[in-house]
mmCIF file of C-alpha atoms and ligand atoms in Angstrom:
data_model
loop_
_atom_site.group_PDB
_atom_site.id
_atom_site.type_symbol
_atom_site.label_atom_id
_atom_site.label_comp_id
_atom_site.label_asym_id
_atom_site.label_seq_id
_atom_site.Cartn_x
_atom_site.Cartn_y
_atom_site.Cartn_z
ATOM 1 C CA UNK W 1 -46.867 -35.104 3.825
ATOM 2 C CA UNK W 2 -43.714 -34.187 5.903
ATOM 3 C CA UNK W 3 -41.019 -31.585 4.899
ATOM 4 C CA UNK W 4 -41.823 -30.237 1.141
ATOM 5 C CA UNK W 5 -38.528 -28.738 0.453
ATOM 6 C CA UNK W 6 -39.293 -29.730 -3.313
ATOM 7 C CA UNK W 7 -42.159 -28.476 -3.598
ATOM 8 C CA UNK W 8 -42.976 -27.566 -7.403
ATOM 9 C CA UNK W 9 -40.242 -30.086 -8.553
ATOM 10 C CA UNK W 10 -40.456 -33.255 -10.638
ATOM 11 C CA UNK W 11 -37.615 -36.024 -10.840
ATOM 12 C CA UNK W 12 -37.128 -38.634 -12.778
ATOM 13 C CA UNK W 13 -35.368 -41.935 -10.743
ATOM 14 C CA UNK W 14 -33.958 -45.003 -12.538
ATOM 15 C CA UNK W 15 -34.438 -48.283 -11.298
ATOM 16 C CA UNK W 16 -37.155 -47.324 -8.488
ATOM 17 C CA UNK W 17 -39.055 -50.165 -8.468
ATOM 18 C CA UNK W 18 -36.651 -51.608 -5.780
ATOM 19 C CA UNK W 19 -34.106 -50.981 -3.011
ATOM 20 C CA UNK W 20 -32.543 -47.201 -3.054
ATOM 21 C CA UNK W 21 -34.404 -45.895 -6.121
ATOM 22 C CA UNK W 22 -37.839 -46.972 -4.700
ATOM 23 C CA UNK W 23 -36.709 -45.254 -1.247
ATOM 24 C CA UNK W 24 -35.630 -42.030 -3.330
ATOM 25 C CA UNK W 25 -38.258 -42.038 -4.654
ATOM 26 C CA UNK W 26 -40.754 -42.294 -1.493
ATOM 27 C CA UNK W 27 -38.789 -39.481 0.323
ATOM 28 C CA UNK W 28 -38.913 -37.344 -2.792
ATOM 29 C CA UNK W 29 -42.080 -37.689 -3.427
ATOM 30 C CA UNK W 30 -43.062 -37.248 0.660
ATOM 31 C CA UNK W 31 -40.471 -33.853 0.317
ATOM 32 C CA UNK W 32 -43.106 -32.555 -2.567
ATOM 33 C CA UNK W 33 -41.748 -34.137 -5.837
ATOM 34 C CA UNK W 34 -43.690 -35.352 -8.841
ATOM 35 C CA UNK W 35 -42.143 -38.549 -9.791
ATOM 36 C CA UNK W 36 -41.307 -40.897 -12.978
ATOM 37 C CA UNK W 37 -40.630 -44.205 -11.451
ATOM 38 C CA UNK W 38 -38.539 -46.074 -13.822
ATOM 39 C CA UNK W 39 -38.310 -49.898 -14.133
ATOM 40 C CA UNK W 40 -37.404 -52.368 -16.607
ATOM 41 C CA UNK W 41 -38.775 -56.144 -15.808
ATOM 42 C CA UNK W 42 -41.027 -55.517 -12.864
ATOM 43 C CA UNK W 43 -44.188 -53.780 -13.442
ATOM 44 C CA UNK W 44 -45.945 -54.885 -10.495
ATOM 45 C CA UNK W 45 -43.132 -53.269 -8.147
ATOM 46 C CA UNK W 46 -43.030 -50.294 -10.414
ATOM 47 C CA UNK W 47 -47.160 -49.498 -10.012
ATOM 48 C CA UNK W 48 -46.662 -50.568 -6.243
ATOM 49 C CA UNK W 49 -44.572 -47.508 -5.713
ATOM 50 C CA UNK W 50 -46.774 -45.289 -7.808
ATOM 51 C CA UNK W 51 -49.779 -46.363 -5.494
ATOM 52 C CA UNK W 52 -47.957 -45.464 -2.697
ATOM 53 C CA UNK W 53 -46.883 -41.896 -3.440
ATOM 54 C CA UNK W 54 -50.210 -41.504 -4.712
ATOM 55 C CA UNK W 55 -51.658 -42.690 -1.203
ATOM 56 C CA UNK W 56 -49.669 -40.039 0.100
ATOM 57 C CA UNK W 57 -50.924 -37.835 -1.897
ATOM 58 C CA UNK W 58 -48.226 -37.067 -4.737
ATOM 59 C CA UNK W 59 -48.180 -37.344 -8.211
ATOM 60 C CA UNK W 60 -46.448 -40.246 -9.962
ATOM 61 C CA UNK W 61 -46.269 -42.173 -13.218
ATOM 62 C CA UNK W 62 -44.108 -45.618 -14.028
ATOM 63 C CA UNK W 63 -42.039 -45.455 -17.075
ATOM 64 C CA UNK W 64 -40.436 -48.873 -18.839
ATOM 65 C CA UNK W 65 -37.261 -48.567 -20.051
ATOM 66 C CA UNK W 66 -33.897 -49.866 -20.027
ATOM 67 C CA UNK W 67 -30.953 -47.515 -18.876
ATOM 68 C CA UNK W 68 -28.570 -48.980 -21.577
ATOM 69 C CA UNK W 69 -30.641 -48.338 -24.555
ATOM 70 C CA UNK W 70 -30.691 -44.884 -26.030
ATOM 71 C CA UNK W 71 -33.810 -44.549 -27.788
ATOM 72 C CA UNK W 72 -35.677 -46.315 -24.463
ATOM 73 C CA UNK W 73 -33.724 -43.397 -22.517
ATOM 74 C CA UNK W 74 -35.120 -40.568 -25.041
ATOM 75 C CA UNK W 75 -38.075 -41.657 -25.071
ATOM 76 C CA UNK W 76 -38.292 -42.208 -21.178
ATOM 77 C CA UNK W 77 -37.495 -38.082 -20.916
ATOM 78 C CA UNK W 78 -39.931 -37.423 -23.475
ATOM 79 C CA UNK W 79 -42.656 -39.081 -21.793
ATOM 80 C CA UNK W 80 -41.343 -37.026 -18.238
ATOM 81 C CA UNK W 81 -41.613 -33.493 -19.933
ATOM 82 C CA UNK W 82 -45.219 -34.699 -21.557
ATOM 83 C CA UNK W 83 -46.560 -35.687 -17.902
ATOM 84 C CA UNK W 84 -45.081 -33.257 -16.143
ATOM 85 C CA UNK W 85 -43.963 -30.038 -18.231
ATOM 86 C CA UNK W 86 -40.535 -29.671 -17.121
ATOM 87 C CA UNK W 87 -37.614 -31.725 -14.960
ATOM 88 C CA UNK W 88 -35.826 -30.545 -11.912
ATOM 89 C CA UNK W 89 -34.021 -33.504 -10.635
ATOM 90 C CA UNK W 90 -32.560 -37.057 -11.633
ATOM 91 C CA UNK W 91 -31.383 -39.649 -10.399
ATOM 92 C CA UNK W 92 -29.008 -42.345 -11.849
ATOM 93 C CA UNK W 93 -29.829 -45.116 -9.514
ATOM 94 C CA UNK W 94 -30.472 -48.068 -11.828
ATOM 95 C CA UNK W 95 -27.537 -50.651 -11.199
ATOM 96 C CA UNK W 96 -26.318 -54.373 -11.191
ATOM 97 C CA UNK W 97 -23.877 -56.985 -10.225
ATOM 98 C CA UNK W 98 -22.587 -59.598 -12.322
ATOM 99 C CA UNK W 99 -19.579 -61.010 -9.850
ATOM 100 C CA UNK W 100 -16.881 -63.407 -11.345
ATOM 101 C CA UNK W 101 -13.366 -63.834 -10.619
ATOM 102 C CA UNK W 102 -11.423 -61.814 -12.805
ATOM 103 C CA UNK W 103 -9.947 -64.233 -15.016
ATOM 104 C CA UNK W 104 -13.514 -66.095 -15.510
ATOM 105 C CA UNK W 105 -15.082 -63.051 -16.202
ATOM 106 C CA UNK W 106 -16.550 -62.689 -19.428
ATOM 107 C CA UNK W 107 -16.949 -60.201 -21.564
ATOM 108 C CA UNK W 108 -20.676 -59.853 -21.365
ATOM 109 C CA UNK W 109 -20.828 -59.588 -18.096
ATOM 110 C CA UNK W 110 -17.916 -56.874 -18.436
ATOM 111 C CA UNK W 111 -20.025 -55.170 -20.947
ATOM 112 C CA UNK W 112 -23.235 -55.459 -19.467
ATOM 113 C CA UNK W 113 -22.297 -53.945 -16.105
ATOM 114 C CA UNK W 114 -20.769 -50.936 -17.184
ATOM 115 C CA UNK W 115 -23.350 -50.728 -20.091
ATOM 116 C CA UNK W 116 -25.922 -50.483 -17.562
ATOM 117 C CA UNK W 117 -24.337 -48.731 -14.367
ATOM 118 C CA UNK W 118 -22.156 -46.182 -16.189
ATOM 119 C CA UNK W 119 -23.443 -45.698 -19.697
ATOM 120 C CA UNK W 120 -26.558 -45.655 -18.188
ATOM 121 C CA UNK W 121 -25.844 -42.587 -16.157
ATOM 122 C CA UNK W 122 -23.757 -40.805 -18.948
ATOM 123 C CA UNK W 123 -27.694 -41.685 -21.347
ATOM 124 C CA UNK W 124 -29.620 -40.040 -18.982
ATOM 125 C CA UNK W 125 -26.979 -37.510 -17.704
ATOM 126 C CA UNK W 126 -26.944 -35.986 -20.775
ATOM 127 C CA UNK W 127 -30.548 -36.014 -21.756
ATOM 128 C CA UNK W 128 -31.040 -34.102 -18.529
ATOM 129 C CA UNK W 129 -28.700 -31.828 -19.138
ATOM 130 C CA UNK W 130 -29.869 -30.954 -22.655
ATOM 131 C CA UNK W 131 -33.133 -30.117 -21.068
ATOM 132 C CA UNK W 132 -32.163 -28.161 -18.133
ATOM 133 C CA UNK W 133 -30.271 -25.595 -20.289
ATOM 134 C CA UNK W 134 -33.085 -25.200 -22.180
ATOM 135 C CA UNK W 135 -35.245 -24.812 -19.177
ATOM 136 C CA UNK W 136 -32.903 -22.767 -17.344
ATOM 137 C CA UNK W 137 -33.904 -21.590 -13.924
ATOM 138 C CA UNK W 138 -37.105 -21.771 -12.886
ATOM 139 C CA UNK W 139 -37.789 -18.573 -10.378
ATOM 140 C CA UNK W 140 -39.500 -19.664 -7.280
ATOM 141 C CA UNK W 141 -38.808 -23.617 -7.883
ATOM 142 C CA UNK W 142 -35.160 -23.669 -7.106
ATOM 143 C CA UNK W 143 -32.072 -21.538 -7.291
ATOM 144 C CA UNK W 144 -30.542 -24.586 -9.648
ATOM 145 C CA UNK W 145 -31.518 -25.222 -12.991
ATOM 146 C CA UNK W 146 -30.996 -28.970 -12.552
ATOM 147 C CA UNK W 147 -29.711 -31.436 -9.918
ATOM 148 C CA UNK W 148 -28.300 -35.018 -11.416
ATOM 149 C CA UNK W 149 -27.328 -37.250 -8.576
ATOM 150 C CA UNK W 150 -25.337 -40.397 -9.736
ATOM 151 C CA UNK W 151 -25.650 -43.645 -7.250
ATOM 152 C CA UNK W 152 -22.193 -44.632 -7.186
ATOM 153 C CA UNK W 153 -21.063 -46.523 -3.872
ATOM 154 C CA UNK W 154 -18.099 -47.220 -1.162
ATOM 155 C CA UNK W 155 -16.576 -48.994 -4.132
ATOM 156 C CA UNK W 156 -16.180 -45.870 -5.786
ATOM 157 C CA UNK W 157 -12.921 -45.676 -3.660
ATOM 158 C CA UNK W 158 -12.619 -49.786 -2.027
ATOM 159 C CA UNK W 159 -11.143 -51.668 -4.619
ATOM 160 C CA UNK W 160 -13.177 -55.155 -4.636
ATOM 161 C CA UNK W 161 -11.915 -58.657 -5.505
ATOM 162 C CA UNK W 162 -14.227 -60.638 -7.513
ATOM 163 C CA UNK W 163 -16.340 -57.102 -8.803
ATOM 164 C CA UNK W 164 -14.377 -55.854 -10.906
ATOM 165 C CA UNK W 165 -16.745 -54.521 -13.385
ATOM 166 C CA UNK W 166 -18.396 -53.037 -10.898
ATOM 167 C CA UNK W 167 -15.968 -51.325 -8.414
ATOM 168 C CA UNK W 168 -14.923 -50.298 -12.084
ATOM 169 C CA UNK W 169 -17.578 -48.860 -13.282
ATOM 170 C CA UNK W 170 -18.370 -46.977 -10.149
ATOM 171 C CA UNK W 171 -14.772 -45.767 -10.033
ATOM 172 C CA UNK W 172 -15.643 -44.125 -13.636
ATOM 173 C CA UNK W 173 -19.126 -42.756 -12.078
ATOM 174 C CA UNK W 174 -17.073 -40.378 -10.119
ATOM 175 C CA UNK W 175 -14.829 -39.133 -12.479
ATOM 176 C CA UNK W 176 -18.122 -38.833 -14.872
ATOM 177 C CA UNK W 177 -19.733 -37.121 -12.113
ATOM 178 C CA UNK W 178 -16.613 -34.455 -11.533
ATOM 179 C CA UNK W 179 -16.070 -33.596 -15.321
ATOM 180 C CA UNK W 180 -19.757 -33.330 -16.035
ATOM 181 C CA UNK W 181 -20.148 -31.211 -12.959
ATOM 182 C CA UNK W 182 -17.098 -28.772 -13.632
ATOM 183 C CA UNK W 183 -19.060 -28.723 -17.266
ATOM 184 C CA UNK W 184 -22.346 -28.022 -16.505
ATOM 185 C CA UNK W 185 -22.018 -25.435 -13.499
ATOM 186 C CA UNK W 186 -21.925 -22.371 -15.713
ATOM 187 C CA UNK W 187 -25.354 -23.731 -16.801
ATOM 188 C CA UNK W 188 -26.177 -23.798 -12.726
ATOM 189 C CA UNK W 189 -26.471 -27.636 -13.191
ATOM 190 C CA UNK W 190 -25.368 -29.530 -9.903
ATOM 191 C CA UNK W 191 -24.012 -33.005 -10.346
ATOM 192 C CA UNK W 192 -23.355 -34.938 -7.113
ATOM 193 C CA UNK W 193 -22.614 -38.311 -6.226
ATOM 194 C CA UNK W 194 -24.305 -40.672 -3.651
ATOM 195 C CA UNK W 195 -21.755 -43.625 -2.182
ATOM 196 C CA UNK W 196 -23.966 -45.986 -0.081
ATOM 197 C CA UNK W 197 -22.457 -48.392 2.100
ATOM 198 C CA UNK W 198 -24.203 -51.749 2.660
ATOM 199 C CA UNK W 199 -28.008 -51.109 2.519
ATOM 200 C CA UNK W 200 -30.264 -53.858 3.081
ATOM 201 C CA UNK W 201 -31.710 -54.188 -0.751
ATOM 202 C CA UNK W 202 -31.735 -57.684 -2.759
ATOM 203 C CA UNK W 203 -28.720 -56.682 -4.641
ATOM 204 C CA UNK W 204 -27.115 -57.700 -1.647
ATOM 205 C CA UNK W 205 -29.147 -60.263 0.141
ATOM 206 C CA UNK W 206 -26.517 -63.077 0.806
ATOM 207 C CA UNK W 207 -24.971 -60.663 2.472
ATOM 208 C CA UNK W 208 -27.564 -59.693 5.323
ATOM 209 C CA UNK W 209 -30.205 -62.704 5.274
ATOM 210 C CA UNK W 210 -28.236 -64.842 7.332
ATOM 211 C CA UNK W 211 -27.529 -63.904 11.377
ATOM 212 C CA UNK W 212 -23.838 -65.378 10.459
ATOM 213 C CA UNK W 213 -24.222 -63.509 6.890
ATOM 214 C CA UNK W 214 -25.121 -60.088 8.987
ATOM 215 C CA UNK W 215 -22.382 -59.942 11.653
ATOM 216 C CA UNK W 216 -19.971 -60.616 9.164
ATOM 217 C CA UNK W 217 -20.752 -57.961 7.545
ATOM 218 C CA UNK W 218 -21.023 -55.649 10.954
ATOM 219 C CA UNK W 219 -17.060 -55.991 10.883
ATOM 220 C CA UNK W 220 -17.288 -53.840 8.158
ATOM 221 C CA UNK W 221 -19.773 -50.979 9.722
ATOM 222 C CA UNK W 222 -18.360 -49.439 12.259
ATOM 223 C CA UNK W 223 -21.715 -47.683 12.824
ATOM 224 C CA UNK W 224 -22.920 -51.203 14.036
ATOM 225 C CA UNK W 225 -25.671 -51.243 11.731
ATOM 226 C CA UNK W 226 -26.846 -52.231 8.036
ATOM 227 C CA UNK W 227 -28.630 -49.246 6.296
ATOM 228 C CA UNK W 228 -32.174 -48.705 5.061
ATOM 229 C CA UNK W 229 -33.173 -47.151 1.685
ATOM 230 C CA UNK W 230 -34.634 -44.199 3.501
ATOM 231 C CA UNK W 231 -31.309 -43.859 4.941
ATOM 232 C CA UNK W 232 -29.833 -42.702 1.391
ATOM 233 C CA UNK W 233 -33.912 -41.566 0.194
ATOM 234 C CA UNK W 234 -33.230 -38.688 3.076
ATOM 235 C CA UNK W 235 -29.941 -37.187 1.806
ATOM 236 C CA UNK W 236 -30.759 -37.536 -1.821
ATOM 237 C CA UNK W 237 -33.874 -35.033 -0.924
ATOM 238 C CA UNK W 238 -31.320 -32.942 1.220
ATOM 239 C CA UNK W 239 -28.810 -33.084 -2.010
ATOM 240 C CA UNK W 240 -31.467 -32.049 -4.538
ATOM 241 C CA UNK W 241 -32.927 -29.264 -2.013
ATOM 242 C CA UNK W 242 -31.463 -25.548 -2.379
ATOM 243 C CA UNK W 243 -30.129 -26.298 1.004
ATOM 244 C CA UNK W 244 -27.477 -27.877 -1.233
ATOM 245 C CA UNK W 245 -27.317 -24.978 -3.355
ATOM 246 C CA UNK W 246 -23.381 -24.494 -2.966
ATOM 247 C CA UNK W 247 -22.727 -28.041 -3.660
ATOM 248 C CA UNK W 248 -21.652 -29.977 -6.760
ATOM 249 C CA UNK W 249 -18.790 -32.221 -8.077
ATOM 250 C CA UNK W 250 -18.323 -34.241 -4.806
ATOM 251 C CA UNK W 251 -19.414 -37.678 -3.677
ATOM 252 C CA UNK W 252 -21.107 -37.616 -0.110
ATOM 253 C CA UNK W 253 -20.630 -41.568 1.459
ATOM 254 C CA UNK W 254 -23.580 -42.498 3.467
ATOM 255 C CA UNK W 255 -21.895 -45.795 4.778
ATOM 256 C CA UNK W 256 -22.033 -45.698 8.387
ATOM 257 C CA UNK W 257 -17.914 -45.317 8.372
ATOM 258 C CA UNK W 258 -17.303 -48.413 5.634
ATOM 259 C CA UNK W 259 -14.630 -46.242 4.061
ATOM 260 C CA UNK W 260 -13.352 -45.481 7.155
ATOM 261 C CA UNK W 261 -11.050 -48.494 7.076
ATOM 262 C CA UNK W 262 -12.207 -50.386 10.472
ATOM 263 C CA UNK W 263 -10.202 -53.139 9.750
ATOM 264 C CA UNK W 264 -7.130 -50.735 11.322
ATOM 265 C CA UNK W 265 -9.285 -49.808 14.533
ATOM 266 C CA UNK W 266 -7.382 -52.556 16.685
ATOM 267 C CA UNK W 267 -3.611 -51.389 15.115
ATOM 268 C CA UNK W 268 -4.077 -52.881 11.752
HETATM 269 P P1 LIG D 301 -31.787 -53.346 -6.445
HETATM 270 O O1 LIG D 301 -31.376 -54.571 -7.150
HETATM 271 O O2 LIG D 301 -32.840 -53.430 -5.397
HETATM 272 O O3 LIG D 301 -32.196 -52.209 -7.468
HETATM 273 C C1 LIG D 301 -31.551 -52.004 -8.693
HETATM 274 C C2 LIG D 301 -32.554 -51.436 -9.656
HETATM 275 O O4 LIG D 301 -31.924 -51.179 -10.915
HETATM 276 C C3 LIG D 301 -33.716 -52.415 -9.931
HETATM 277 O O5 LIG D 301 -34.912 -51.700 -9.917
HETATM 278 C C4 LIG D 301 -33.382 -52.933 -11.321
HETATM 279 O O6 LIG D 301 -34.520 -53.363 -12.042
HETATM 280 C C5 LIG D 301 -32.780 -51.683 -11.921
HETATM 281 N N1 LIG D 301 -32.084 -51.943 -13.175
HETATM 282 C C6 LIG D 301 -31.144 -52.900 -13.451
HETATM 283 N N2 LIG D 301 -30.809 -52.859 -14.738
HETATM 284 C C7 LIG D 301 -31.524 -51.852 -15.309
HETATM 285 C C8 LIG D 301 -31.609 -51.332 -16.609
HETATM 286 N N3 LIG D 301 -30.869 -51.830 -17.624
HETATM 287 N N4 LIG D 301 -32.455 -50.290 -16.833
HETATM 288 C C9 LIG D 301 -33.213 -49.784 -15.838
HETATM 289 N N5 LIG D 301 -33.171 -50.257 -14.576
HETATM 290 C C10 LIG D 301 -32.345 -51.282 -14.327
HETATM 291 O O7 LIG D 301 -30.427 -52.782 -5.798
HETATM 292 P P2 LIG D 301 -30.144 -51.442 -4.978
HETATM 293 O O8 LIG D 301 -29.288 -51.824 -3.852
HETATM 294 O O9 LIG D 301 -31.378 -50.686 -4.706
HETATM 295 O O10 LIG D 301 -29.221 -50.671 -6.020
HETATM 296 C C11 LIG D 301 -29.506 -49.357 -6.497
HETATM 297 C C12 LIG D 301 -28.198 -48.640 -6.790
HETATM 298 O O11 LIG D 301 -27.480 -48.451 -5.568
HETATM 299 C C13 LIG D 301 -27.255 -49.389 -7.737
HETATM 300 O O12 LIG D 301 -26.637 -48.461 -8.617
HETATM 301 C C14 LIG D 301 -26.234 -49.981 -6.794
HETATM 302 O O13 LIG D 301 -24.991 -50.189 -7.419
HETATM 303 C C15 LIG D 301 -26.153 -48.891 -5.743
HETATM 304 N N6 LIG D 301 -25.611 -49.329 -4.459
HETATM 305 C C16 LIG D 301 -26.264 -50.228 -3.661
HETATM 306 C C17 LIG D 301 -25.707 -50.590 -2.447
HETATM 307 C C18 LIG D 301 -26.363 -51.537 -1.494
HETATM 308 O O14 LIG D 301 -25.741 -51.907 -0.489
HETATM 309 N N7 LIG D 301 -27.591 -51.934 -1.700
HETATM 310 C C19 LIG D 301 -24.474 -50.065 -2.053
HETATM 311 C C20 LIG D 301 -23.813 -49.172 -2.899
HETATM 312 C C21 LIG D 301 -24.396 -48.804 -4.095
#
């Protein structure tokens, strides 16, 4: 075990059987954290992860359910505070694509992708929340009495053709984020939000598993390079740390300078 700076804490991550939410999960669980791995089709991957933070010698339990669904939500939490007797941390990671120009879209793929990536958060947002005001804060654990981090994404702020359910519905992740944050601080809740730029995960494959596929996309980094789960698995364990303490309502970009508009290094 590395670094333990949550040490004593438990989270619960959505969507960790893959990408991010499986990296989150690693580095959480290497900082110290006893972890729910959620998934909803994949088992195998779900156990895989488990087995791994076990053979590093945390604690860890898989959990199916599906972000969308209420009950599967409620009962997901309920099954976190039986393992685990309370709930420090979570993270809204579980997310989706369903790309089509605009005026082909249809409405189930409109509905599904903000069902999933932004009801999804506001399901498990608030079942969090419910439980860390009635946990308050737990001396010795952490000066916070919860930490929510929501995955949004550069597309929180880059409008994108062809997504527009989801540069939508991680547009409305950030105003969820700020209105639930400016809510729940009294409480001493933190609510932050994650923006990855392009991190090598299969949501985006066609996008790096080509050589020409890759340095296309490079145009966009001006960091020169695609990012790794740990990459956003490191700051979500810095984010959820009391080294964070003073921070809420904000989205931190780890994008290696997407949003910094390259396409205007040369003049525009
Ligand atoms: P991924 O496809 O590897 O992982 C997505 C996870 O969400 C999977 O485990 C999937 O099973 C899960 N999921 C989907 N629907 C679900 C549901 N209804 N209930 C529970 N889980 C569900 O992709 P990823 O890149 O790891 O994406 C994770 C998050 O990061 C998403 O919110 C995504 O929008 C965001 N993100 C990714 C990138 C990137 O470049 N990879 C960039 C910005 C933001």
């Amino acid at each position: 075990m590395e670094q333990q700076k949550l040490k004593g804490q438990s989270v619960l991550i959505t969507g960790a059987d893959s990408g991010i939410g499986r990296g989150v999960a690693i580095s959480m669980a290497k900082a110290g954290a006893k972890a729910l791995i959620n998934f909803v089709h994949n088992q195998d991957s779900a156990e895989e992860v488990v087995s791994e933070i076990r053979s590093l010698g945390g604690e860890a339990i898989s959990f199916k359910a599906d972000v969308s669904q209420e009950t599967e939500v409620q009962a997901m939490f309920a099954k976190h505070i039986e393992t685990f007797g309370s709930i420090d941390i979570v993270v809204n990671n579980a997310g989706l694509q369903k790309d089509a120009k605009f005026t082909d879209m249809t409405l189930d793929e409109w509905n599904t992708v903000i069902g999933i990536n932004l009801t999804g958060q506001f399901l498990c947002s608030r079942e969090a929340a419910k439980l860390f005001i009635k946990q308050g804060v737990r001396n010795g654990v952490s000066r916070a009495a919860g930490k929510i981090i929501c995955m949004s994404s550069v597309h929180e702020v880059i409008p994108w053709a062809g997504h527009v359910n989801y540069a939508a519905s991680k547009g409305g992740i950030n105003m969820f984020m700020k209105s639930i944050a400016q809510e729940l601080a009294p409480h001493r809740i933190r609510v932050i939000g994650i923006g990855p730029g392009a991190i090598q995960t299969p949501i985006n494959k066609d996008a790096w598993e080509t050589p020409e596929a890759l340095n296309k996309l490079l145009t966009l980094i001006p960091y020169g390079r695609i990012g790794q789960p740990e990459d956003i698995g490191n700051l979500a364990v810095w984010i959820a740390s009391d080294e964070a303490d003073y921070i809420t309502g904000t989205t931190i970009f780890a994008d290696g300078g997407m949003t910094l508009y390259p396409g205007f290094t040369d003049n525009g």
